[in-house]
PDB file of C-alpha atoms in Angstrom:
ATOM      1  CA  UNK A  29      19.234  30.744  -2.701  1.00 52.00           C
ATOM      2  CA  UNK A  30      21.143  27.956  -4.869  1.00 70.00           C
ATOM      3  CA  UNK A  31      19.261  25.591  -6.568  1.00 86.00           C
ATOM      4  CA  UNK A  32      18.854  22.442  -5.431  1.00 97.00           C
ATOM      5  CA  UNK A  33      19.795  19.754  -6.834  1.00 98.00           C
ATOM      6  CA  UNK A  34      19.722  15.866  -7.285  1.00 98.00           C
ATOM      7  CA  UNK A  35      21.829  12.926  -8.036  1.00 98.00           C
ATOM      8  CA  UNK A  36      20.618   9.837  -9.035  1.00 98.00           C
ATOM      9  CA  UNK A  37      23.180   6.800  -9.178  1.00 98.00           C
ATOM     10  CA  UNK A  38      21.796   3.839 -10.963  1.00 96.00           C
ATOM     11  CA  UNK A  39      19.535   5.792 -12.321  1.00 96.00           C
ATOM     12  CA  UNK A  40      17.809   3.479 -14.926  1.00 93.00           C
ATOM     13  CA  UNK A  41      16.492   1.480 -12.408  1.00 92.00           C
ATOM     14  CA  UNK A  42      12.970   1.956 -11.562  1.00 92.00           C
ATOM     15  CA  UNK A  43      12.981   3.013  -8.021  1.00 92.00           C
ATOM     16  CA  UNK A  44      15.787   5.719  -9.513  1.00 95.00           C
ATOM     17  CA  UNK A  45      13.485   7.307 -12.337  1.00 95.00           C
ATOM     18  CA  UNK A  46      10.854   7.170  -9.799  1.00 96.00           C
ATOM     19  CA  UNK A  47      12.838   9.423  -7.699  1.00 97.00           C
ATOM     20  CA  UNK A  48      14.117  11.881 -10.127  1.00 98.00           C
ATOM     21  CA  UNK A  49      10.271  12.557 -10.709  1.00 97.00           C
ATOM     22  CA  UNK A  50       9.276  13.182  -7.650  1.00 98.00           C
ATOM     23  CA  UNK A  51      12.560  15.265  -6.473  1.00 98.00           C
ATOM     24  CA  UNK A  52      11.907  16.933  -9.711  1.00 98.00           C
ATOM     25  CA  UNK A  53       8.438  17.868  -9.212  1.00 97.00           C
ATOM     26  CA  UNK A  54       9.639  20.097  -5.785  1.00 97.00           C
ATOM     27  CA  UNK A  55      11.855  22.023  -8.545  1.00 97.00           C
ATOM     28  CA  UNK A  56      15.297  20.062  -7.957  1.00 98.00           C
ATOM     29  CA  UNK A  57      17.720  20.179 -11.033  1.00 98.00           C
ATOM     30  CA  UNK A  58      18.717  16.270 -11.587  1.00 98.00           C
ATOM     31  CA  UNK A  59      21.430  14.416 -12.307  1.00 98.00           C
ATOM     32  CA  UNK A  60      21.082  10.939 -13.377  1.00 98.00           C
ATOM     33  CA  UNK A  61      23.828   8.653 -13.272  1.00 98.00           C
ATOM     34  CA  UNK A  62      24.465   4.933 -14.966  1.00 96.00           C
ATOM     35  CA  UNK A  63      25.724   2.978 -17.391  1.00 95.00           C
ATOM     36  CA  UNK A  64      25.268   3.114 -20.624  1.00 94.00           C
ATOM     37  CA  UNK A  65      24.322   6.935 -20.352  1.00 94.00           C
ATOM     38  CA  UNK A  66      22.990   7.221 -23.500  1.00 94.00           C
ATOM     39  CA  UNK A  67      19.896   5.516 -22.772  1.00 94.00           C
ATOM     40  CA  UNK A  68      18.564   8.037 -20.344  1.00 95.00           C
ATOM     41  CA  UNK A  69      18.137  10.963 -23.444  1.00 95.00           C
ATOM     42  CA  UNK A  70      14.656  10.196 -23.118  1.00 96.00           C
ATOM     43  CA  UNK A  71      14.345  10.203 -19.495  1.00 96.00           C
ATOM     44  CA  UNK A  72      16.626  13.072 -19.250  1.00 97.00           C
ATOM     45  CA  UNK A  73      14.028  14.897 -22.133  1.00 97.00           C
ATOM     46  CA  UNK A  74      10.871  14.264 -20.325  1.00 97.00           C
ATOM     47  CA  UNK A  75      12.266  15.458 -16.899  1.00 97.00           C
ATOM     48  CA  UNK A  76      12.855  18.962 -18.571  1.00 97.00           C
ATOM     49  CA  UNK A  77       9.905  19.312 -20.324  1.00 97.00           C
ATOM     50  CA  UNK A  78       7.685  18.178 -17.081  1.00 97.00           C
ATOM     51  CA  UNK A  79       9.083  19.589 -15.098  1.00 97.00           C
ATOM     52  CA  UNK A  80      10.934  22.692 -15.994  1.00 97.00           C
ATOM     53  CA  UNK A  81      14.059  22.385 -14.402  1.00 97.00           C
ATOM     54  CA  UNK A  82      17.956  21.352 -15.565  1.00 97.00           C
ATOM     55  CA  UNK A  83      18.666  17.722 -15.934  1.00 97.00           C
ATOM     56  CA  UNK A  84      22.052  15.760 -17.331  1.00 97.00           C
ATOM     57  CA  UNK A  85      22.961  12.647 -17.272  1.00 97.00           C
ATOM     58  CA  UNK A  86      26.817  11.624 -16.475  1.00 98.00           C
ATOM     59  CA  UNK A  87      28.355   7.976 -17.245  1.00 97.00           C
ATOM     60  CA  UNK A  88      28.902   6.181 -13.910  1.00 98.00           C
ATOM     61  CA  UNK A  89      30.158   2.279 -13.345  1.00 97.00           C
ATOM     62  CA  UNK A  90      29.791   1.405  -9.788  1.00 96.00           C
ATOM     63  CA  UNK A  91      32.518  -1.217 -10.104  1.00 96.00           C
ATOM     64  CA  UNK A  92      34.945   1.015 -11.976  1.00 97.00           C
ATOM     65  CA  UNK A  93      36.100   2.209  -8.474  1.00 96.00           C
ATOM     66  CA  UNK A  94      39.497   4.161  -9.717  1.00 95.00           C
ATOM     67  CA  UNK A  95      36.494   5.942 -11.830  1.00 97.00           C
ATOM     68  CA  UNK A  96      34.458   7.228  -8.641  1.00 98.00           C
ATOM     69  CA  UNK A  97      36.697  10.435  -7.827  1.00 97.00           C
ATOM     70  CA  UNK A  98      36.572  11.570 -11.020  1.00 98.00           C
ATOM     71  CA  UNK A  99      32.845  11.375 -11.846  1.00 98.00           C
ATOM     72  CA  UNK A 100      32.519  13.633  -8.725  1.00 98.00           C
ATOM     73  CA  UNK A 101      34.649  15.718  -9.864  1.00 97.00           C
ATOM     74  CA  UNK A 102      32.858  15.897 -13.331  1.00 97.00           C
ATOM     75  CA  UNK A 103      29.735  16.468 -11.768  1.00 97.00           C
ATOM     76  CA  UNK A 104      28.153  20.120 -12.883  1.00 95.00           C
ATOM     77  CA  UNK A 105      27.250  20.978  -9.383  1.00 97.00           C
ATOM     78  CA  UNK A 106      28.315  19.103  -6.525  1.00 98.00           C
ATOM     79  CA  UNK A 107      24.288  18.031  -5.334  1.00 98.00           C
ATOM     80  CA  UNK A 108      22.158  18.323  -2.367  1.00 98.00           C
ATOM     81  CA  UNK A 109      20.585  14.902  -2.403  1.00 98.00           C
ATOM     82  CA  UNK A 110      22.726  11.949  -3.597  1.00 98.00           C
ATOM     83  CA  UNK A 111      20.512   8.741  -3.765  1.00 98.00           C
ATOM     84  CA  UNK A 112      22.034   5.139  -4.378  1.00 98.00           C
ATOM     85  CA  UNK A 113      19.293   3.106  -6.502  1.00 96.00           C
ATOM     86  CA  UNK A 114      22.371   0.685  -7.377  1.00 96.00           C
ATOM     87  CA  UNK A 115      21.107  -2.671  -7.051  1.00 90.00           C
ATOM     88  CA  UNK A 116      20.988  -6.566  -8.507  1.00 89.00           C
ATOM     89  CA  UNK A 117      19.314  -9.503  -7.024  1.00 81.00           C
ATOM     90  CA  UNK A 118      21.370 -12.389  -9.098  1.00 79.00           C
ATOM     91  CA  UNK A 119      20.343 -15.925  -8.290  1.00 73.00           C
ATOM     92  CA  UNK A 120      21.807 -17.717  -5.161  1.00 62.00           C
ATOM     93  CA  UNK A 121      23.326 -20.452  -6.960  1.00 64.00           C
ATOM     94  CA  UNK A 122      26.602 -21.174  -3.962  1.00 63.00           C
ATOM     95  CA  UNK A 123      28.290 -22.806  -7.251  1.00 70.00           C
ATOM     96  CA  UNK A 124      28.167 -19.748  -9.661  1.00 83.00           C
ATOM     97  CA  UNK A 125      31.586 -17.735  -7.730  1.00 87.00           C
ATOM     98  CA  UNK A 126      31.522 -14.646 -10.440  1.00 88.00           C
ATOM     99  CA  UNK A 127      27.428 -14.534 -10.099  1.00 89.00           C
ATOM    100  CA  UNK A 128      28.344 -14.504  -6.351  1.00 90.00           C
ATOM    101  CA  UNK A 129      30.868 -11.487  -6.661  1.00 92.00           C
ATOM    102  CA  UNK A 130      28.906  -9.537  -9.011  1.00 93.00           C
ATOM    103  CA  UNK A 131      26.239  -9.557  -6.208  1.00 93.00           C
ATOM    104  CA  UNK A 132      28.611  -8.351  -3.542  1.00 94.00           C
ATOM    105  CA  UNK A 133      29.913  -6.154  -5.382  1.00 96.00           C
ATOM    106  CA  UNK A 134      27.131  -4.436  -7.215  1.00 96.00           C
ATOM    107  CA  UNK A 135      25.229  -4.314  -4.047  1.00 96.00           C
ATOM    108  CA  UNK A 136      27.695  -3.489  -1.352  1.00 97.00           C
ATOM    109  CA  UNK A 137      30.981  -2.474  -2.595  1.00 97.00           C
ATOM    110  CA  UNK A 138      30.182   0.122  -5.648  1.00 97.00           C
ATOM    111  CA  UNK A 139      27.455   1.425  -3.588  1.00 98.00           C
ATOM    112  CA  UNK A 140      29.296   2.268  -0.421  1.00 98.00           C
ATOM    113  CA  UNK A 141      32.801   3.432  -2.066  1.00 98.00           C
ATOM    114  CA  UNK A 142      31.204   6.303  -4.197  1.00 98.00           C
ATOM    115  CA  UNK A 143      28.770   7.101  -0.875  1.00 98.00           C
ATOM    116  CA  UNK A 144      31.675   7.377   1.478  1.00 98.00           C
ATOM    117  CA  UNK A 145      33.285   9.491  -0.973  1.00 98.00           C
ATOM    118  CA  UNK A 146      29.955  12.053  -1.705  1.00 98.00           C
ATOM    119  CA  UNK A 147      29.802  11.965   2.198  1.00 98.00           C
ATOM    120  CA  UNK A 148      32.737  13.457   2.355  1.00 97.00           C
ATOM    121  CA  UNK A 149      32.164  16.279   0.001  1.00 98.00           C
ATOM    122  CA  UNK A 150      29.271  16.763   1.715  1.00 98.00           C
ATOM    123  CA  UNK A 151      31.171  16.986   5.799  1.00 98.00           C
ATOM    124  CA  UNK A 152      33.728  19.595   3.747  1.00 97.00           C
ATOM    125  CA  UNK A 153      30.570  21.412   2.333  1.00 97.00           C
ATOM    126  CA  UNK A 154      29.060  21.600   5.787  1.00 97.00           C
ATOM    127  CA  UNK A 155      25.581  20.173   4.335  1.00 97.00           C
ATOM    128  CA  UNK A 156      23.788  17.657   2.408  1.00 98.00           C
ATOM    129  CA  UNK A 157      22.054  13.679   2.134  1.00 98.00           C
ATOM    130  CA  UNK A 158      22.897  10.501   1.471  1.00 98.00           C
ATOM    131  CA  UNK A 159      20.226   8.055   0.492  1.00 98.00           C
ATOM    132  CA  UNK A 160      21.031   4.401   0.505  1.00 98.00           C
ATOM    133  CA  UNK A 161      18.389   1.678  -0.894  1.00 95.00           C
ATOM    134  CA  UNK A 162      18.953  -1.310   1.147  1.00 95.00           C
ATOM    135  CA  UNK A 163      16.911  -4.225   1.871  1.00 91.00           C
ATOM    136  CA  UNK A 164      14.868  -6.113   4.224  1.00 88.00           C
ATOM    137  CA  UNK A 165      16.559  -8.517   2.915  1.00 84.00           C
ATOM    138  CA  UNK A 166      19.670  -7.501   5.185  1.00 86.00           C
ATOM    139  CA  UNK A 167      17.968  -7.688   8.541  1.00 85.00           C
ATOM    140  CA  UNK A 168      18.238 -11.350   8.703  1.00 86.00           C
ATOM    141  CA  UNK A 169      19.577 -13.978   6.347  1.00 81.00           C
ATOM    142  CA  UNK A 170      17.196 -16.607   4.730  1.00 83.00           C
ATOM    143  CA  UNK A 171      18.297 -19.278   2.717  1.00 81.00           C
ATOM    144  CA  UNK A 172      16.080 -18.125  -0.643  1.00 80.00           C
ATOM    145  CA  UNK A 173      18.432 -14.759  -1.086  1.00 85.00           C
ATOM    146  CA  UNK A 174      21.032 -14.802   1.275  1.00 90.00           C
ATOM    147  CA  UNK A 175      23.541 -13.586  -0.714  1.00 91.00           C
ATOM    148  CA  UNK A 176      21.994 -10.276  -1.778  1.00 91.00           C
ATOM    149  CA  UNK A 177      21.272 -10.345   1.770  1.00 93.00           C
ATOM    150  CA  UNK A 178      24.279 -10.587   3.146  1.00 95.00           C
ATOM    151  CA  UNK A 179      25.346  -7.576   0.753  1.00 96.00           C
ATOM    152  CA  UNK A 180      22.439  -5.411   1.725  1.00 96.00           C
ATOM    153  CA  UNK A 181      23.470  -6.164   5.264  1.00 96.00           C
ATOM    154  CA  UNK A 182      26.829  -4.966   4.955  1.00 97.00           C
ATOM    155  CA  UNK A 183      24.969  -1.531   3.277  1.00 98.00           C
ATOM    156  CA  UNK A 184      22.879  -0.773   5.980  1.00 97.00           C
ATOM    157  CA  UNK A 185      25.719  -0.997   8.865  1.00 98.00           C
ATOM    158  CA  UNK A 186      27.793   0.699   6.271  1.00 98.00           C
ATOM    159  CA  UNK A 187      24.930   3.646   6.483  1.00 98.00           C
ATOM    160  CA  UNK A 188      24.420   3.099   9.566  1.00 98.00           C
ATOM    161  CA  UNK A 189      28.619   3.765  10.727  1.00 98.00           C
ATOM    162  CA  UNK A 190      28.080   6.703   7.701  1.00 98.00           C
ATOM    163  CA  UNK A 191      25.542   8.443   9.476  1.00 98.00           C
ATOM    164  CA  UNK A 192      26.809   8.587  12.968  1.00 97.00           C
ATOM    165  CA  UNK A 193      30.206   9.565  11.629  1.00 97.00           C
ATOM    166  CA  UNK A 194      28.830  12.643   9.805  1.00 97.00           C
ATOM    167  CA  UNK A 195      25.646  14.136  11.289  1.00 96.00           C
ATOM    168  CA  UNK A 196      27.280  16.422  12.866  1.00 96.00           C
ATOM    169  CA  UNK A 197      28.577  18.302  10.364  1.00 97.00           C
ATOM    170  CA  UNK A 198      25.059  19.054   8.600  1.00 96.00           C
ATOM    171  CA  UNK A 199      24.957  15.294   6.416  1.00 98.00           C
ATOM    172  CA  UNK A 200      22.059  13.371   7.144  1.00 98.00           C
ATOM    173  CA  UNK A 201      22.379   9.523   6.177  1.00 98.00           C
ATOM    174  CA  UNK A 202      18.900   7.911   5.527  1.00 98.00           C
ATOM    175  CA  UNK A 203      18.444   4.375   5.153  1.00 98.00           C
ATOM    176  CA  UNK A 204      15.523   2.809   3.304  1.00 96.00           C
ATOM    177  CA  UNK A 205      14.096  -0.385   3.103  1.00 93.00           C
ATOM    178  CA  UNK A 206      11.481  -1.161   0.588  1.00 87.00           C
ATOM    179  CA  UNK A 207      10.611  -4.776   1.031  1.00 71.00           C
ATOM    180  CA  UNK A 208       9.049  -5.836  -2.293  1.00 68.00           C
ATOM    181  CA  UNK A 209       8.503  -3.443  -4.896  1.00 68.00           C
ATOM    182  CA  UNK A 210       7.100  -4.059  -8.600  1.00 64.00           C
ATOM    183  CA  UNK A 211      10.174  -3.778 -10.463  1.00 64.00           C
ATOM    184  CA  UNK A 212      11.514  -4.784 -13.670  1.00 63.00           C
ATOM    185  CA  UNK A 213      14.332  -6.872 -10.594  1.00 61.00           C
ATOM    186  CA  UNK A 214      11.175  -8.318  -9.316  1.00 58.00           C
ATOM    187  CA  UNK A 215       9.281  -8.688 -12.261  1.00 57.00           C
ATOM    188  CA  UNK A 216       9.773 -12.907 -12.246  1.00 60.00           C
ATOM    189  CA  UNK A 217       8.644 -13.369  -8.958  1.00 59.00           C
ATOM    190  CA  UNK A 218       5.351 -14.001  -7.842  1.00 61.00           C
ATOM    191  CA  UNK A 219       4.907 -11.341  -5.155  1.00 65.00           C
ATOM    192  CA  UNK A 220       1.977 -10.603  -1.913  1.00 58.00           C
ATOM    193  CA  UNK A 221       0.381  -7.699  -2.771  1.00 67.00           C
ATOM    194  CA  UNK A 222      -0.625  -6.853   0.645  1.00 59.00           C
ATOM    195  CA  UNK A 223       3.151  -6.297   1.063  1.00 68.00           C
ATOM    196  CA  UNK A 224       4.105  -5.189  -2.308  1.00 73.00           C
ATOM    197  CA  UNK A 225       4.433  -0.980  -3.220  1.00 73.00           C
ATOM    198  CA  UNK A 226       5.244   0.848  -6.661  1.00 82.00           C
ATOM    199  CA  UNK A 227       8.010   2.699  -7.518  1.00 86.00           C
ATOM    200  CA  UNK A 228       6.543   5.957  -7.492  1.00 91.00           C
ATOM    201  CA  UNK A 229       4.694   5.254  -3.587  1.00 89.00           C
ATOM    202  CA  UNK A 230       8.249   4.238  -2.397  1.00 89.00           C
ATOM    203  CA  UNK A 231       9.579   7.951  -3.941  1.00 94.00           C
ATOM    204  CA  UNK A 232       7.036   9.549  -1.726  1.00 94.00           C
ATOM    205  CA  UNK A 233       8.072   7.731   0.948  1.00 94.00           C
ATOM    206  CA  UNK A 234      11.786   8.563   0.309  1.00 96.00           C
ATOM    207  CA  UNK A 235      10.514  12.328  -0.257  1.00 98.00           C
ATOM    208  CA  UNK A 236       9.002  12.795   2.896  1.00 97.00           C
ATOM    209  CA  UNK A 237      11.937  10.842   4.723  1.00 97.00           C
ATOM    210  CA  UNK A 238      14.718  13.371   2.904  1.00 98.00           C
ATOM    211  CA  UNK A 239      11.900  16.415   3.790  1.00 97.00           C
ATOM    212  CA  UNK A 240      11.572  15.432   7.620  1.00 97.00           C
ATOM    213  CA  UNK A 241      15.547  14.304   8.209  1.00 96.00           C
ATOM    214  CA  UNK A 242      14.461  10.471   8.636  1.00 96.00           C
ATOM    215  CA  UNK A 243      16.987   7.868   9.360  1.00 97.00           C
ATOM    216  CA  UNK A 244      15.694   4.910   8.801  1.00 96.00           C
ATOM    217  CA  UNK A 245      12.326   3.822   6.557  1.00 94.00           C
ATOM    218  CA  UNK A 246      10.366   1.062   5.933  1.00 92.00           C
ATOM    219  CA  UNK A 247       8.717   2.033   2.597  1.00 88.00           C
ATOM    220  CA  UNK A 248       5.669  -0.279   3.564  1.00 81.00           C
ATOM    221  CA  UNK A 249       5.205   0.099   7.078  1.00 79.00           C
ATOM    222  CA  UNK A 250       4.294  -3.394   7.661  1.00 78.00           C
ATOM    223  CA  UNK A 251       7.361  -4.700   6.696  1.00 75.00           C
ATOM    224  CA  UNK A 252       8.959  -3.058  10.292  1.00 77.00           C
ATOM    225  CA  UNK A 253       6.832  -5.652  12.013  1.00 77.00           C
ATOM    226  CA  UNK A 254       7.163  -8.320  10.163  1.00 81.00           C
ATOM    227  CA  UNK A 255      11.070  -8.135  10.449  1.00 79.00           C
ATOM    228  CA  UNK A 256      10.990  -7.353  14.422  1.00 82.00           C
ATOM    229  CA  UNK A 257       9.337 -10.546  14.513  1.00 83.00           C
ATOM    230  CA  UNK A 258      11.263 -12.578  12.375  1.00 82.00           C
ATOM    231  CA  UNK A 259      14.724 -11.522  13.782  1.00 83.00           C
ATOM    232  CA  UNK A 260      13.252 -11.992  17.169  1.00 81.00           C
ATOM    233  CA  UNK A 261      12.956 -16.114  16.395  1.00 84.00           C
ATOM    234  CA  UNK A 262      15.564 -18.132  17.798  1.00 84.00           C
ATOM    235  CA  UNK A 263      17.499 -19.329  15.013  1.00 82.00           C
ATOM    236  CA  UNK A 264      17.430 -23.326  15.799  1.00 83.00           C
ATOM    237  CA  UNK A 265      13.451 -22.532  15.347  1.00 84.00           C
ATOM    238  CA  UNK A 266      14.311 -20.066  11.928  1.00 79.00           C
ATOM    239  CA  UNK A 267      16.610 -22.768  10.234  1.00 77.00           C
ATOM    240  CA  UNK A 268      13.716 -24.798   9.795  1.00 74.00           C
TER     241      UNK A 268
END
């Protein structure tokens, strides 16, 4: 049987080391992707020594989109697992347009161009899945992040279309929602932690979601309810 294997894109991010652990520990060969490469060598040395298995590390801009074909294509193995960690919250200054972009962008557009693309390596391949991190942040807007929101939004229909397009030919599309997480993006804000998780609970949670062919996850359960109820408020009653 071939080796499995996983890829990792933004993988200096928390939530994306966390991952390569804990994919690592089942005895998946990794991949981690970013930018500025170079900086994983020590990630990239502990994973192999931990662990046992094969792990390189590949330069990868999510906004360098003429790029995204060719990375694939300079991938060692075309992988089993591909997992988005890409992510940036920004500030929601309306005034600051290329802060505004960069948000978009980062969050929405890099992500989803070089997932559509994997997605369909993996329909031609017959197998594989796609793991987007999105947000609760993009089940309704709210005036203290509603930019990132609207970007993670636009990722989990994105995932959402992905997934129904492609399940049938053997790609599974999971989408996961963290709600807050301890993580060097969240390390300025003062956070509840009756509703906060680490970054290596929420790679369990993504684990067990890739082992059982979930779709969609809340990584802290409480976070389903608490959104059911807040998009359920009428929205002259939210505004305020």
């Amino acid at each position: 049987m071939k080796k499995e294997t996983l890829l990792v894109l933004g993988a200096k991010s928390d939530i994306g080391i966390a991952l390569a652990h804990r994919f690592a520990k089942e005895g998946f060969d990794i991949q981690l992707a970013a930018r500025n490469s170079e900086n994983l060598k020590n990630d990239c040395c502990d994973l192999k020594i931990r662990y046992k298995v094969k792990v390189s590390s590949y330069e990868f801009d999510a906004l360098d989109f003429k790029s995204h074909e060719k990375f694939i294509q300079n991938l060692s193995t075309l992988p089993t697992v591909a997992v988005s960690a890409i992510g940036t919250l920004g500030n929601q200054d309306e005034n600051e347009i290329e802060n505004i972009i960069n948000v978009i962008r980062t969050n929405y557009e890099g992500v989803i161009t070089i997932l559509n693309l994997i997605g369909y390596q993996f329909k031609k391949r017959g197998y594989g899945t796609l793991i987007g991190i999105s947000s609760v942040a993009g089940d309704r807007g709210r005036g203290s992040n509603y930019i990132y929101g609207s970007a993670k939004a636009g990722l989990t229909t994105f995932l959402s279309g992905l997934r129904n397009r492609i399940n049938h030919n053997g790609v599974n599309v999971i989408t996961v929602k963290p709600g807050y997480v301890s993580t060097k993006m969240t390390e300025d804000l003062n956070l509840p932690k009756f509703l906060t998780t680490n970054p290596m609970k929420a790679a369990d949670q993504i684990y067990t979601a890739y082992k059982y062919k979930r779709n969609i996850i809340y990584i802290t359960p409480i976070w389903k309810h608490i959104m059911k109820i807040i998009k359920l408020v009428p929205e002259n009653i939210f505004k305020k």
